[in-house]
Short mmCIF file of the N, C-alpha and C atoms (twelve columns), coordinates in Angstrom:
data_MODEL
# 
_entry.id   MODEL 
# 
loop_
_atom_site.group_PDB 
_atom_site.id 
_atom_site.type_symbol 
_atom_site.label_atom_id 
_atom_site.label_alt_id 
_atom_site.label_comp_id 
_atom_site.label_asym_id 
_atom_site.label_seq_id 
_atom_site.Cartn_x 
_atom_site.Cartn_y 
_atom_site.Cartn_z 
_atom_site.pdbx_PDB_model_num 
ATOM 1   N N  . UNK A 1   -26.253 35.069 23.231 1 
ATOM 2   C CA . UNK A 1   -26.544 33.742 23.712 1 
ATOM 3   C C  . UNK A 1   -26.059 33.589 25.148 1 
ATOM 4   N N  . UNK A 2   -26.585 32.934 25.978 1 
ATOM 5   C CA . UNK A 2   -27.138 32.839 27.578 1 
ATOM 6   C C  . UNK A 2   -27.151 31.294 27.523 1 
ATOM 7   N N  . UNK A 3   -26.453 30.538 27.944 1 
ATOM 8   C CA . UNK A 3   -26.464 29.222 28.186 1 
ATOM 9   C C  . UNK A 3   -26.024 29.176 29.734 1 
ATOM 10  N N  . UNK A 4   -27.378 28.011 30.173 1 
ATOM 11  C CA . UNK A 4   -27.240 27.856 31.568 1 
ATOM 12  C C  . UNK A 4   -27.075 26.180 31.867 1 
ATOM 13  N N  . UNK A 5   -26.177 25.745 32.082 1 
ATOM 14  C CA . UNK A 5   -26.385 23.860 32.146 1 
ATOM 15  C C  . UNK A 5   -26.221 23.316 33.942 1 
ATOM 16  N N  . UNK A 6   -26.890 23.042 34.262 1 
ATOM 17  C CA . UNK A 6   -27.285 22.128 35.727 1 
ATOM 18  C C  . UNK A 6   -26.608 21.059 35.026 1 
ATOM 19  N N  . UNK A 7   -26.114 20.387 36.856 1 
ATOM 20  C CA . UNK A 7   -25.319 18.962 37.118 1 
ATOM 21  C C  . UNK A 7   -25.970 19.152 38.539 1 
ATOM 22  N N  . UNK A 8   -25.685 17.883 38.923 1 
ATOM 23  C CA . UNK A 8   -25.710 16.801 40.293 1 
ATOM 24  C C  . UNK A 8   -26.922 16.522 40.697 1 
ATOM 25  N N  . UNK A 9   -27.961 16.509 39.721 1 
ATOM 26  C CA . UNK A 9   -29.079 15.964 40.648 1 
ATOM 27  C C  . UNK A 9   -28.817 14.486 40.269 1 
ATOM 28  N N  . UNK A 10  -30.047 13.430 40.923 1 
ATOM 29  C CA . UNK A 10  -30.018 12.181 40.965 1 
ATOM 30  C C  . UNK A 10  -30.497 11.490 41.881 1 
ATOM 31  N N  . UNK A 11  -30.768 10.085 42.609 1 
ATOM 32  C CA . UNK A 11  -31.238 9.610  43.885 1 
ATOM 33  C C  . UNK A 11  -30.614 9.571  44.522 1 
ATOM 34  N N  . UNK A 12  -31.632 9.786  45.466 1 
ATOM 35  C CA . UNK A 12  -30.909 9.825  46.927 1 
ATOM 36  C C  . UNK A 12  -31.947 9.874  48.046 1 
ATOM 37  N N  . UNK A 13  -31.614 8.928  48.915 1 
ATOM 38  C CA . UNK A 13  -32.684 8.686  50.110 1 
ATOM 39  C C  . UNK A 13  -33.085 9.823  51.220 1 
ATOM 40  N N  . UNK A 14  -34.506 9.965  51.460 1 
ATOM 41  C CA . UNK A 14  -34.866 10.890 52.375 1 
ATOM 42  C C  . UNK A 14  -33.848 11.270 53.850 1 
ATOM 43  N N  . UNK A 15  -33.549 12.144 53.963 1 
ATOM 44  C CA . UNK A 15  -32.325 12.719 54.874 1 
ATOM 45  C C  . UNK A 15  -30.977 12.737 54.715 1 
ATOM 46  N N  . UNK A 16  -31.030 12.231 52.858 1 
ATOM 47  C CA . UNK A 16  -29.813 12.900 52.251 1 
ATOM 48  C C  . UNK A 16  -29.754 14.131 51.740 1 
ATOM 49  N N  . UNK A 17  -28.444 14.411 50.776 1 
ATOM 50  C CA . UNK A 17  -28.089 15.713 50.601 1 
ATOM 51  C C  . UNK A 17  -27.441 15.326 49.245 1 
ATOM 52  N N  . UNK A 18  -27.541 16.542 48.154 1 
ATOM 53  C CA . UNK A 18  -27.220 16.976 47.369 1 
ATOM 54  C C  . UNK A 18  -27.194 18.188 46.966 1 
ATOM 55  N N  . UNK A 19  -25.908 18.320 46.198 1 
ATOM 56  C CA . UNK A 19  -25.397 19.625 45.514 1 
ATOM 57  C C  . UNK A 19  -25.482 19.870 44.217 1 
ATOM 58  N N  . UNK A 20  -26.204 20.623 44.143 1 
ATOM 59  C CA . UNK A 20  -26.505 20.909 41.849 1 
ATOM 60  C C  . UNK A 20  -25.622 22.266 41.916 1 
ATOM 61  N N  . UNK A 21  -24.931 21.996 40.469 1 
ATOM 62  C CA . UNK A 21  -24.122 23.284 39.903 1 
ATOM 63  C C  . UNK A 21  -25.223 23.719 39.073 1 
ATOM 64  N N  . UNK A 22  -24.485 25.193 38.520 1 
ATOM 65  C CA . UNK A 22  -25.325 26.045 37.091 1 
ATOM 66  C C  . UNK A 22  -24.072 26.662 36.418 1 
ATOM 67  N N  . UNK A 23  -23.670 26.004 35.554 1 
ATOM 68  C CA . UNK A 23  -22.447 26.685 35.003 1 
ATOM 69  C C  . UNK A 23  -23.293 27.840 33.433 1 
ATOM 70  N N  . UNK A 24  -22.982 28.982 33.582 1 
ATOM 71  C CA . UNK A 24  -23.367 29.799 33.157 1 
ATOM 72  C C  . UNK A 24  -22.267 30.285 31.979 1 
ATOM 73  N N  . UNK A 25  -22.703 30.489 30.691 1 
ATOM 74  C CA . UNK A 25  -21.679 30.781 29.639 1 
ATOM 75  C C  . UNK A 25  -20.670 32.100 30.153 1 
ATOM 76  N N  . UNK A 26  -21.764 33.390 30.802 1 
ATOM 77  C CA . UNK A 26  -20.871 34.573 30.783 1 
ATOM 78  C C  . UNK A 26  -20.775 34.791 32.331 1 
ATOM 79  N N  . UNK A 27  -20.623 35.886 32.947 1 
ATOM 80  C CA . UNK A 27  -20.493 36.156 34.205 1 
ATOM 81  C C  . UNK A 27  -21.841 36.107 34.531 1 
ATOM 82  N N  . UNK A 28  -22.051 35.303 35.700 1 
ATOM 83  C CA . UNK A 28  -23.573 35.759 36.598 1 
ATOM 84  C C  . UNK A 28  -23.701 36.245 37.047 1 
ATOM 85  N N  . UNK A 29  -22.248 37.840 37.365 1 
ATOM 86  C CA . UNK A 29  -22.242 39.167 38.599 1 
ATOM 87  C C  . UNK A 29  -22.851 39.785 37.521 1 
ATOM 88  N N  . UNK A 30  -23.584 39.549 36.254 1 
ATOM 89  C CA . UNK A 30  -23.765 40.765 35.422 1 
ATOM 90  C C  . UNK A 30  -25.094 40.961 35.293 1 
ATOM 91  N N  . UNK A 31  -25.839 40.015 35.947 1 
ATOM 92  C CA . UNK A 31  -27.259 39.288 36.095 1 
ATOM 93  C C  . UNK A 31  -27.496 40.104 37.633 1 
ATOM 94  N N  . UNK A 32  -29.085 40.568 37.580 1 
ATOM 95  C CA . UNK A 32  -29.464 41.124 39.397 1 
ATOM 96  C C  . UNK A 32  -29.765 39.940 39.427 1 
ATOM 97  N N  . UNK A 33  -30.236 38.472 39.086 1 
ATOM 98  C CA . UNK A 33  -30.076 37.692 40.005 1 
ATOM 99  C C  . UNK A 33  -29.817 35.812 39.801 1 
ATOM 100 N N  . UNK A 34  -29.610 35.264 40.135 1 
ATOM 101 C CA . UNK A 34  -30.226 33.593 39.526 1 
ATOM 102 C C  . UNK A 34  -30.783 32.910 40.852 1 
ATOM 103 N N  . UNK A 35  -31.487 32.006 39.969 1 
ATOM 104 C CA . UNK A 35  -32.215 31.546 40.871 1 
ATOM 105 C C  . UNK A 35  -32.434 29.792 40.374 1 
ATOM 106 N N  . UNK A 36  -32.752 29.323 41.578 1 
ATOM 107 C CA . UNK A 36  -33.384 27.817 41.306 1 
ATOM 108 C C  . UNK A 36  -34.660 27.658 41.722 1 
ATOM 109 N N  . UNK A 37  -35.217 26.937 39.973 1 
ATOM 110 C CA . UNK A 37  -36.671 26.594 40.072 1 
ATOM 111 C C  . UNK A 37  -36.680 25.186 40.129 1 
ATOM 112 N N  . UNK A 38  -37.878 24.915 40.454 1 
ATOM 113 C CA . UNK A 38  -38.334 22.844 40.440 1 
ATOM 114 C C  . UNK A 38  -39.757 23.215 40.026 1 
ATOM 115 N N  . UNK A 39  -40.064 21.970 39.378 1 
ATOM 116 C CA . UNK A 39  -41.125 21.156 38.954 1 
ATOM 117 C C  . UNK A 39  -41.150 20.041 39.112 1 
ATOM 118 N N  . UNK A 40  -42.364 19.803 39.701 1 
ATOM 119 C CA . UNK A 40  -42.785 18.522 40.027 1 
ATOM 120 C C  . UNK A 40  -44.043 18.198 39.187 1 
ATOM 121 N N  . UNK A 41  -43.869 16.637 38.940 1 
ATOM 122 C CA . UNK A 41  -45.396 16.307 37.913 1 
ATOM 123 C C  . UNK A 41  -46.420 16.596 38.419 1 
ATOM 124 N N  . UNK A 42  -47.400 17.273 37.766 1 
ATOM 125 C CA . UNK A 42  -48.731 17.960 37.767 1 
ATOM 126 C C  . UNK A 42  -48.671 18.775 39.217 1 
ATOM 127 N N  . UNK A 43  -47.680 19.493 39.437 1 
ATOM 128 C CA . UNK A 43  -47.639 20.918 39.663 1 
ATOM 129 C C  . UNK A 43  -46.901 22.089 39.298 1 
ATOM 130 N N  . UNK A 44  -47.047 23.220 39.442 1 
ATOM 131 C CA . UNK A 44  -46.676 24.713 39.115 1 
ATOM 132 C C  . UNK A 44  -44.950 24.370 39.284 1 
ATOM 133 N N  . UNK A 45  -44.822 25.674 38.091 1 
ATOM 134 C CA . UNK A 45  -42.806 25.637 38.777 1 
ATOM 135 C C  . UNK A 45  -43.015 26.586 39.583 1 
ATOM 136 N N  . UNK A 46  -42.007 26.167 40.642 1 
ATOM 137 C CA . UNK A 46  -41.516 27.167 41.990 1 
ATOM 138 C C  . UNK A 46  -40.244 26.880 41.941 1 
ATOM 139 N N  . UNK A 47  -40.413 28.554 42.780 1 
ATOM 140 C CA . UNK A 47  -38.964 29.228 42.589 1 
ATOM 141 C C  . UNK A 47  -38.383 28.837 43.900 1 
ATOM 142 N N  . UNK A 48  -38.134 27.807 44.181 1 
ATOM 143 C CA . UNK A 48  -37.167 27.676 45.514 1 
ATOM 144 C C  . UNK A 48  -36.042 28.533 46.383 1 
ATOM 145 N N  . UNK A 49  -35.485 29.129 45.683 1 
ATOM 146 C CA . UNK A 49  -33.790 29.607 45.850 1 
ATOM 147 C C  . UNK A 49  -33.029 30.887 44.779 1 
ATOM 148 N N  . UNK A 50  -33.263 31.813 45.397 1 
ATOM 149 C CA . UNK A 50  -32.444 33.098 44.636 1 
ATOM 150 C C  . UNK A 50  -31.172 33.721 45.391 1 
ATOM 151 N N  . UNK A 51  -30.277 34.301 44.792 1 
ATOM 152 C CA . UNK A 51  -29.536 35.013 45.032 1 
ATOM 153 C C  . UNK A 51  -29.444 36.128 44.032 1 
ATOM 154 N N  . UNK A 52  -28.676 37.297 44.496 1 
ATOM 155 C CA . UNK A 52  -28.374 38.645 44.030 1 
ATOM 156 C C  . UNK A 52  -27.231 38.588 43.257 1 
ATOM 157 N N  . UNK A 53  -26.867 39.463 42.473 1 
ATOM 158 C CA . UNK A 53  -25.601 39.993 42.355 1 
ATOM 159 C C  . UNK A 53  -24.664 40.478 43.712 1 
ATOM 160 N N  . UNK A 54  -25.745 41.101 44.284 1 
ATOM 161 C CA . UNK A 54  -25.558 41.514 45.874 1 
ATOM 162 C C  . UNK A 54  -25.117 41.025 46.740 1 
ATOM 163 N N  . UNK A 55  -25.653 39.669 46.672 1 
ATOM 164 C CA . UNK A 55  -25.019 38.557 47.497 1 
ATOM 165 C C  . UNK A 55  -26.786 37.974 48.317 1 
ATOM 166 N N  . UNK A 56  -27.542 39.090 48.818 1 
ATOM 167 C CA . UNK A 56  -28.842 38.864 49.403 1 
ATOM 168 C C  . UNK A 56  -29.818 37.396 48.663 1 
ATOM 169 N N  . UNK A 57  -30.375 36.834 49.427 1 
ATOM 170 C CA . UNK A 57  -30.734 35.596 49.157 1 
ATOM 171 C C  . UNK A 57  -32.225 35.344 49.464 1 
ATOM 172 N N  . UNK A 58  -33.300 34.737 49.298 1 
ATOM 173 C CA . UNK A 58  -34.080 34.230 49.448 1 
ATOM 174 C C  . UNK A 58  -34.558 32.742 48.923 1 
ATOM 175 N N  . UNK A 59  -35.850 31.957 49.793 1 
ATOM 176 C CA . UNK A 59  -35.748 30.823 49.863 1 
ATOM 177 C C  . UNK A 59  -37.258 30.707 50.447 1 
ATOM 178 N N  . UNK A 60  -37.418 29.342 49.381 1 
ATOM 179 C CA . UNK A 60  -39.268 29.388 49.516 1 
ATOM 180 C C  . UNK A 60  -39.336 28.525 51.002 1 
ATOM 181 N N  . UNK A 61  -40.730 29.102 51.546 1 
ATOM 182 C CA . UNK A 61  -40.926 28.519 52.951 1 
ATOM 183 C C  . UNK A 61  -40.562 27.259 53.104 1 
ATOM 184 N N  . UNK A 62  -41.276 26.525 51.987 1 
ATOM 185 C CA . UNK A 62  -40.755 25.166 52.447 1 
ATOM 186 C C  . UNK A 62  -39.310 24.434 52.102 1 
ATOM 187 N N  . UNK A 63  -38.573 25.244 51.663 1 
ATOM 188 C CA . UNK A 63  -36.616 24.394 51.928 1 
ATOM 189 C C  . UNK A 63  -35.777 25.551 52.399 1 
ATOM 190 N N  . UNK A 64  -36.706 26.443 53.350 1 
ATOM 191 C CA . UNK A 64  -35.573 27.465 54.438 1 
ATOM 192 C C  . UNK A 64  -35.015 26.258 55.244 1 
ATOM 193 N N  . UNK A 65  -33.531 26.677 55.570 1 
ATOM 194 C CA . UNK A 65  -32.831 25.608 57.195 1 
ATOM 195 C C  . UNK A 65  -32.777 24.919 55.825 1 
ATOM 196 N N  . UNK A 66  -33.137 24.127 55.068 1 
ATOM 197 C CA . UNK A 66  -32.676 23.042 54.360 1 
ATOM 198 C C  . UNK A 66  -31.610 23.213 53.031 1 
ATOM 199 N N  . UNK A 67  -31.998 24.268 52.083 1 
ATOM 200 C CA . UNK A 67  -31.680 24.324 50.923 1 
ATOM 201 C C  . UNK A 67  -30.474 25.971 51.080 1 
ATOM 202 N N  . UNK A 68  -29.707 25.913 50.682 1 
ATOM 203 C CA . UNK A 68  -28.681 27.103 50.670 1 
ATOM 204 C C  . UNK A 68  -28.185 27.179 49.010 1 
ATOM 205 N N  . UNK A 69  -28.543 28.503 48.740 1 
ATOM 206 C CA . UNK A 69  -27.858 28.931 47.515 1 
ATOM 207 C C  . UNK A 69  -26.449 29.714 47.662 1 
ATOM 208 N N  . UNK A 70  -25.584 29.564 46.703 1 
ATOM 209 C CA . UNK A 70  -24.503 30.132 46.653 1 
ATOM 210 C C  . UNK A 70  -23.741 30.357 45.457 1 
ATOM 211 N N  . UNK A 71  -22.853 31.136 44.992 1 
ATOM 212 C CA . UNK A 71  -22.144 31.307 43.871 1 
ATOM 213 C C  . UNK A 71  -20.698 31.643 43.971 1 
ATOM 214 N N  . UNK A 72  -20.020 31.179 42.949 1 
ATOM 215 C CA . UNK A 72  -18.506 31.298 42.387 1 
ATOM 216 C C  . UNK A 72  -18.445 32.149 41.019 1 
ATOM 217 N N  . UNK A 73  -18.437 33.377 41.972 1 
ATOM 218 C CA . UNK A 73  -18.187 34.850 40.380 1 
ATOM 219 C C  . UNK A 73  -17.295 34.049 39.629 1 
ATOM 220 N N  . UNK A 74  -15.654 33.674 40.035 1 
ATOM 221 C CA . UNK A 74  -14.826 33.118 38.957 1 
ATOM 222 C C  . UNK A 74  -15.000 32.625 38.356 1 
ATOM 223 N N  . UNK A 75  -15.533 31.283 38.952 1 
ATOM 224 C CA . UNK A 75  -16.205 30.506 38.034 1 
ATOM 225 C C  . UNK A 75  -17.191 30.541 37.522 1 
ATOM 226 N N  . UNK A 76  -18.548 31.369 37.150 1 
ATOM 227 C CA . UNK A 76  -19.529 31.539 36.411 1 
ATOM 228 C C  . UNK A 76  -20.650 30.459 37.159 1 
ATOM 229 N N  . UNK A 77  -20.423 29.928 38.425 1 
ATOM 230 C CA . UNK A 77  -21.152 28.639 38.794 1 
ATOM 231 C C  . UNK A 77  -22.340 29.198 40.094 1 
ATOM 232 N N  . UNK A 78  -23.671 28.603 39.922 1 
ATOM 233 C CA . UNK A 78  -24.264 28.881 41.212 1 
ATOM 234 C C  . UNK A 78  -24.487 27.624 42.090 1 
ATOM 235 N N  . UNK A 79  -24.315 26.989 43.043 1 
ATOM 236 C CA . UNK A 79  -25.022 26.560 43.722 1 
ATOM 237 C C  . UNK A 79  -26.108 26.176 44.233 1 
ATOM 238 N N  . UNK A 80  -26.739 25.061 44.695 1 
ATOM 239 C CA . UNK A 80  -27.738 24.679 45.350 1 
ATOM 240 C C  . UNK A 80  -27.104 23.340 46.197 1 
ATOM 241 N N  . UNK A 81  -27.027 23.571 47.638 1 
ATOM 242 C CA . UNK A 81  -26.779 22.946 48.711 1 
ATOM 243 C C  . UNK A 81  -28.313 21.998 49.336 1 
ATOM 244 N N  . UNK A 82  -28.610 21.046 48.839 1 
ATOM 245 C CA . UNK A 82  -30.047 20.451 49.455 1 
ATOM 246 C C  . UNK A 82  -29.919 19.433 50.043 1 
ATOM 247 N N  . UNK A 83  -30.076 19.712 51.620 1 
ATOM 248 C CA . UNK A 83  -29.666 18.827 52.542 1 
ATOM 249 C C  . UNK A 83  -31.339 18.591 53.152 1 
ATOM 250 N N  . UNK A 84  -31.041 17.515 53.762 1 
ATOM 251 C CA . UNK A 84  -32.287 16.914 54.439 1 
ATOM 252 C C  . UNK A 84  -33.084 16.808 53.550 1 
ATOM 253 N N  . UNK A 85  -33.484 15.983 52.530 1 
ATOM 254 C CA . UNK A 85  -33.700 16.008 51.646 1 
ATOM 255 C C  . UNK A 85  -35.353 14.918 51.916 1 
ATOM 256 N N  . UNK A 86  -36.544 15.492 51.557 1 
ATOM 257 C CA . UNK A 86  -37.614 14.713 51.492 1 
ATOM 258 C C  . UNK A 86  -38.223 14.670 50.549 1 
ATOM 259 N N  . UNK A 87  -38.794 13.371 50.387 1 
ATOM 260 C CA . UNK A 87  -39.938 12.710 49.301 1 
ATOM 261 C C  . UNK A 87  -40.627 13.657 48.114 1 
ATOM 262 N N  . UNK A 88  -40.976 14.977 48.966 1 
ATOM 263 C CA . UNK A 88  -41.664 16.035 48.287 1 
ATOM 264 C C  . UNK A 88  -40.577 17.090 47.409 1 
ATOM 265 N N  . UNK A 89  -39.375 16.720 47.375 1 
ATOM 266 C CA . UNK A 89  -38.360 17.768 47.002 1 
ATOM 267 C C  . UNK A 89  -38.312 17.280 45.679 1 
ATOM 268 N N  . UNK A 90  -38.578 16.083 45.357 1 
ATOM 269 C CA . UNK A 90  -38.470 15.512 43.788 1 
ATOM 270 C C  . UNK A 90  -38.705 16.482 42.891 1 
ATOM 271 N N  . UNK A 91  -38.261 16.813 41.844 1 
ATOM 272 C CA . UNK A 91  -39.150 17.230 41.096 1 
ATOM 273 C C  . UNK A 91  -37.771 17.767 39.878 1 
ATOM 274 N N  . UNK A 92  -38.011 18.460 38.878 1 
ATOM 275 C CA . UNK A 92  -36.772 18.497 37.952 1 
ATOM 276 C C  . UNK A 92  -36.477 20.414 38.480 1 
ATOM 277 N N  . UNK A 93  -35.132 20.658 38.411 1 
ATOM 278 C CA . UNK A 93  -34.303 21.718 38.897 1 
ATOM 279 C C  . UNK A 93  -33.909 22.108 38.183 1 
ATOM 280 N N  . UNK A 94  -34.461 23.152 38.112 1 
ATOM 281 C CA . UNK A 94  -33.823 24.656 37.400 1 
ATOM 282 C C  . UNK A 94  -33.433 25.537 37.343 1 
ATOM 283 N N  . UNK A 95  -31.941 26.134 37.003 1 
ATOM 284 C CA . UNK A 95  -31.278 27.315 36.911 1 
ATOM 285 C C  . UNK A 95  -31.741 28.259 36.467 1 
ATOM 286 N N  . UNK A 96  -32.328 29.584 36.291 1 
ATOM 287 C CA . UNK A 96  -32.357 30.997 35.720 1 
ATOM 288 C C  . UNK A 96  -31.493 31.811 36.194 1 
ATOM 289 N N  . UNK A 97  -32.014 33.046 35.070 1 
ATOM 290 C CA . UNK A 97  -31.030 33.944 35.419 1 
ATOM 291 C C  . UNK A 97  -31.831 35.511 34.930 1 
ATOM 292 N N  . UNK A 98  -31.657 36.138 35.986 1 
ATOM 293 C CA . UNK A 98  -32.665 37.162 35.795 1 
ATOM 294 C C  . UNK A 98  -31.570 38.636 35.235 1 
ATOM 295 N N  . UNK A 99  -31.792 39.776 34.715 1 
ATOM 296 C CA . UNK A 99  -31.378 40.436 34.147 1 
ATOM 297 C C  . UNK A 99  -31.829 41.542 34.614 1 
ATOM 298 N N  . UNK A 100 -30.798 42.439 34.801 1 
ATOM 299 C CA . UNK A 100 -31.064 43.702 35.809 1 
ATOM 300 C C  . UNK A 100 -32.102 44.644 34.917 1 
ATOM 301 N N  . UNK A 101 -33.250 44.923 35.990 1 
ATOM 302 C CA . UNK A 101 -33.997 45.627 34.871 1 
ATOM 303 C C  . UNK A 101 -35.355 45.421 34.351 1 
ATOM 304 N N  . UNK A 102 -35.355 43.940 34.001 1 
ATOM 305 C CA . UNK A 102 -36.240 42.637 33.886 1 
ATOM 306 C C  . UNK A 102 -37.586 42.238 34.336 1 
ATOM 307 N N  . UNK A 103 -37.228 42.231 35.503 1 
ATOM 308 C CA . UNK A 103 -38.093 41.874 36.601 1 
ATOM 309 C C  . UNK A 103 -38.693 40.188 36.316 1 
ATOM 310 N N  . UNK A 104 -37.998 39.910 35.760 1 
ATOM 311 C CA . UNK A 104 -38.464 38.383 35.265 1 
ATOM 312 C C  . UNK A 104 -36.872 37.581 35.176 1 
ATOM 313 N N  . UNK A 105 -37.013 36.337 35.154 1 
ATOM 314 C CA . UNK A 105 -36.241 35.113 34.723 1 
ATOM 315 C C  . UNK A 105 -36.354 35.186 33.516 1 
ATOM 316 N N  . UNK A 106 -35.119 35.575 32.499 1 
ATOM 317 C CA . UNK A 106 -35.086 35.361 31.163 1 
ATOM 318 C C  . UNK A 106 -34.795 33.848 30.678 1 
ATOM 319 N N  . UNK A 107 -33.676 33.508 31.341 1 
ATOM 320 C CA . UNK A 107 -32.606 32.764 30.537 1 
ATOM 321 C C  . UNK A 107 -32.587 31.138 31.702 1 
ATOM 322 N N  . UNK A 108 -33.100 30.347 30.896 1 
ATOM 323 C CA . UNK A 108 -32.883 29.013 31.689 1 
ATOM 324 C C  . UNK A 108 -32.057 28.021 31.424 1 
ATOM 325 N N  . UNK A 109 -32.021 26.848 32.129 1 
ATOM 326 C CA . UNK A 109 -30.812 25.664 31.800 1 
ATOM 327 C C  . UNK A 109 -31.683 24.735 31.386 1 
ATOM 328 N N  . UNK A 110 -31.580 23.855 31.170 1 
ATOM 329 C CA . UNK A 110 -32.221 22.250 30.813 1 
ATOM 330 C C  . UNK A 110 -32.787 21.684 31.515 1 
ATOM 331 N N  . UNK A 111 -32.499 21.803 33.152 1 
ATOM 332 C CA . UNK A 111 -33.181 20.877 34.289 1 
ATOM 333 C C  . UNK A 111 -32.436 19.602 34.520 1 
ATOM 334 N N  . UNK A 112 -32.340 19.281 35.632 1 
ATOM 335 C CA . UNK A 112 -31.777 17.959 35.904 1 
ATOM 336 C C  . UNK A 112 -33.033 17.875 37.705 1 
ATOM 337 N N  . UNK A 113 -33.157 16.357 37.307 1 
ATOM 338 C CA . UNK A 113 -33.438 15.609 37.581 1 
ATOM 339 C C  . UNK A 113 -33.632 14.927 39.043 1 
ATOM 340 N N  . UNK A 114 -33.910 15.298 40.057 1 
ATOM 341 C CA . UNK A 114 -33.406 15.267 41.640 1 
ATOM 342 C C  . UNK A 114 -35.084 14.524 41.896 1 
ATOM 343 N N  . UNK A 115 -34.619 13.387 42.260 1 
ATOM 344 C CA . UNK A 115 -35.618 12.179 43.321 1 
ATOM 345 C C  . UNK A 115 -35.019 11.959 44.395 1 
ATOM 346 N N  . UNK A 116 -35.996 12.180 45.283 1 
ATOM 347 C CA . UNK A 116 -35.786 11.640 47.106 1 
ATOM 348 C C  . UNK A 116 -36.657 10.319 47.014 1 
ATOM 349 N N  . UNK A 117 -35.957 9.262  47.441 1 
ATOM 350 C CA . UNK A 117 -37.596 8.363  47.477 1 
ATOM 351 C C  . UNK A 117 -36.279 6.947  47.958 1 
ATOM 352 N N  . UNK A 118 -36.967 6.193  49.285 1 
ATOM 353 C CA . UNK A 118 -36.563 5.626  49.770 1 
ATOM 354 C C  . UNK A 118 -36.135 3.584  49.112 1 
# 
């Protein structure tokens, strides 16, 4: 068992900022990678925001300069830093966690909840 639970989304006005955790049951150095997905109503999930075990990172075109991923090995926690925050970023946020080997996102969290809207 793989339990992934998101915190800190919520409102917040266009050219604010928020920080979502992913507290992860076991170590996430044991994972090649996690990542944050969003969905927005009546569109596709996208993968916004990955990191490595490695530390190496990527970030979908549209929240580069804006959105920073990061992690706390000790703490089992990943990060999502989302600053400058616009109208179009709404959508519900999701933790995975990919498994060396895989080549896919196995293991997800619940989603929480992140509206920009003035």
């Amino acid at each position: 068992q793989v339990q992934l639970v998101e915190s800190g989304g919520g409102l917040v006005q266009p050219g604010g900022s928020l920080r979502l955790s992913c507290a992860a049951s076991g170590s996430i150095f044991g994972f090649y990678a996690m990542g944050w997905y969003r969905q927005a109503p009546g569109k596709q999930r996208e993968l916004v925001a990955q990191i490595t075990s490695g530390g190496s990172t990527n970030y979908a075109d549209s929240v580069k300069g804006r959105f920073s991923i990061s992690r706390d090995n000790a703490k089992n926690t990943v990060y999502l830093q989302m600053n400058n925050l616009k109208p179009e970023d709404t959508a519900v946020y999701y933790c995975a966690a990919q498994s060396v080997g895989s080549g896919t996102y196995r293991y997800w969290g619940q989603g929480t909840q992140v509206t920009v809207s003035s």
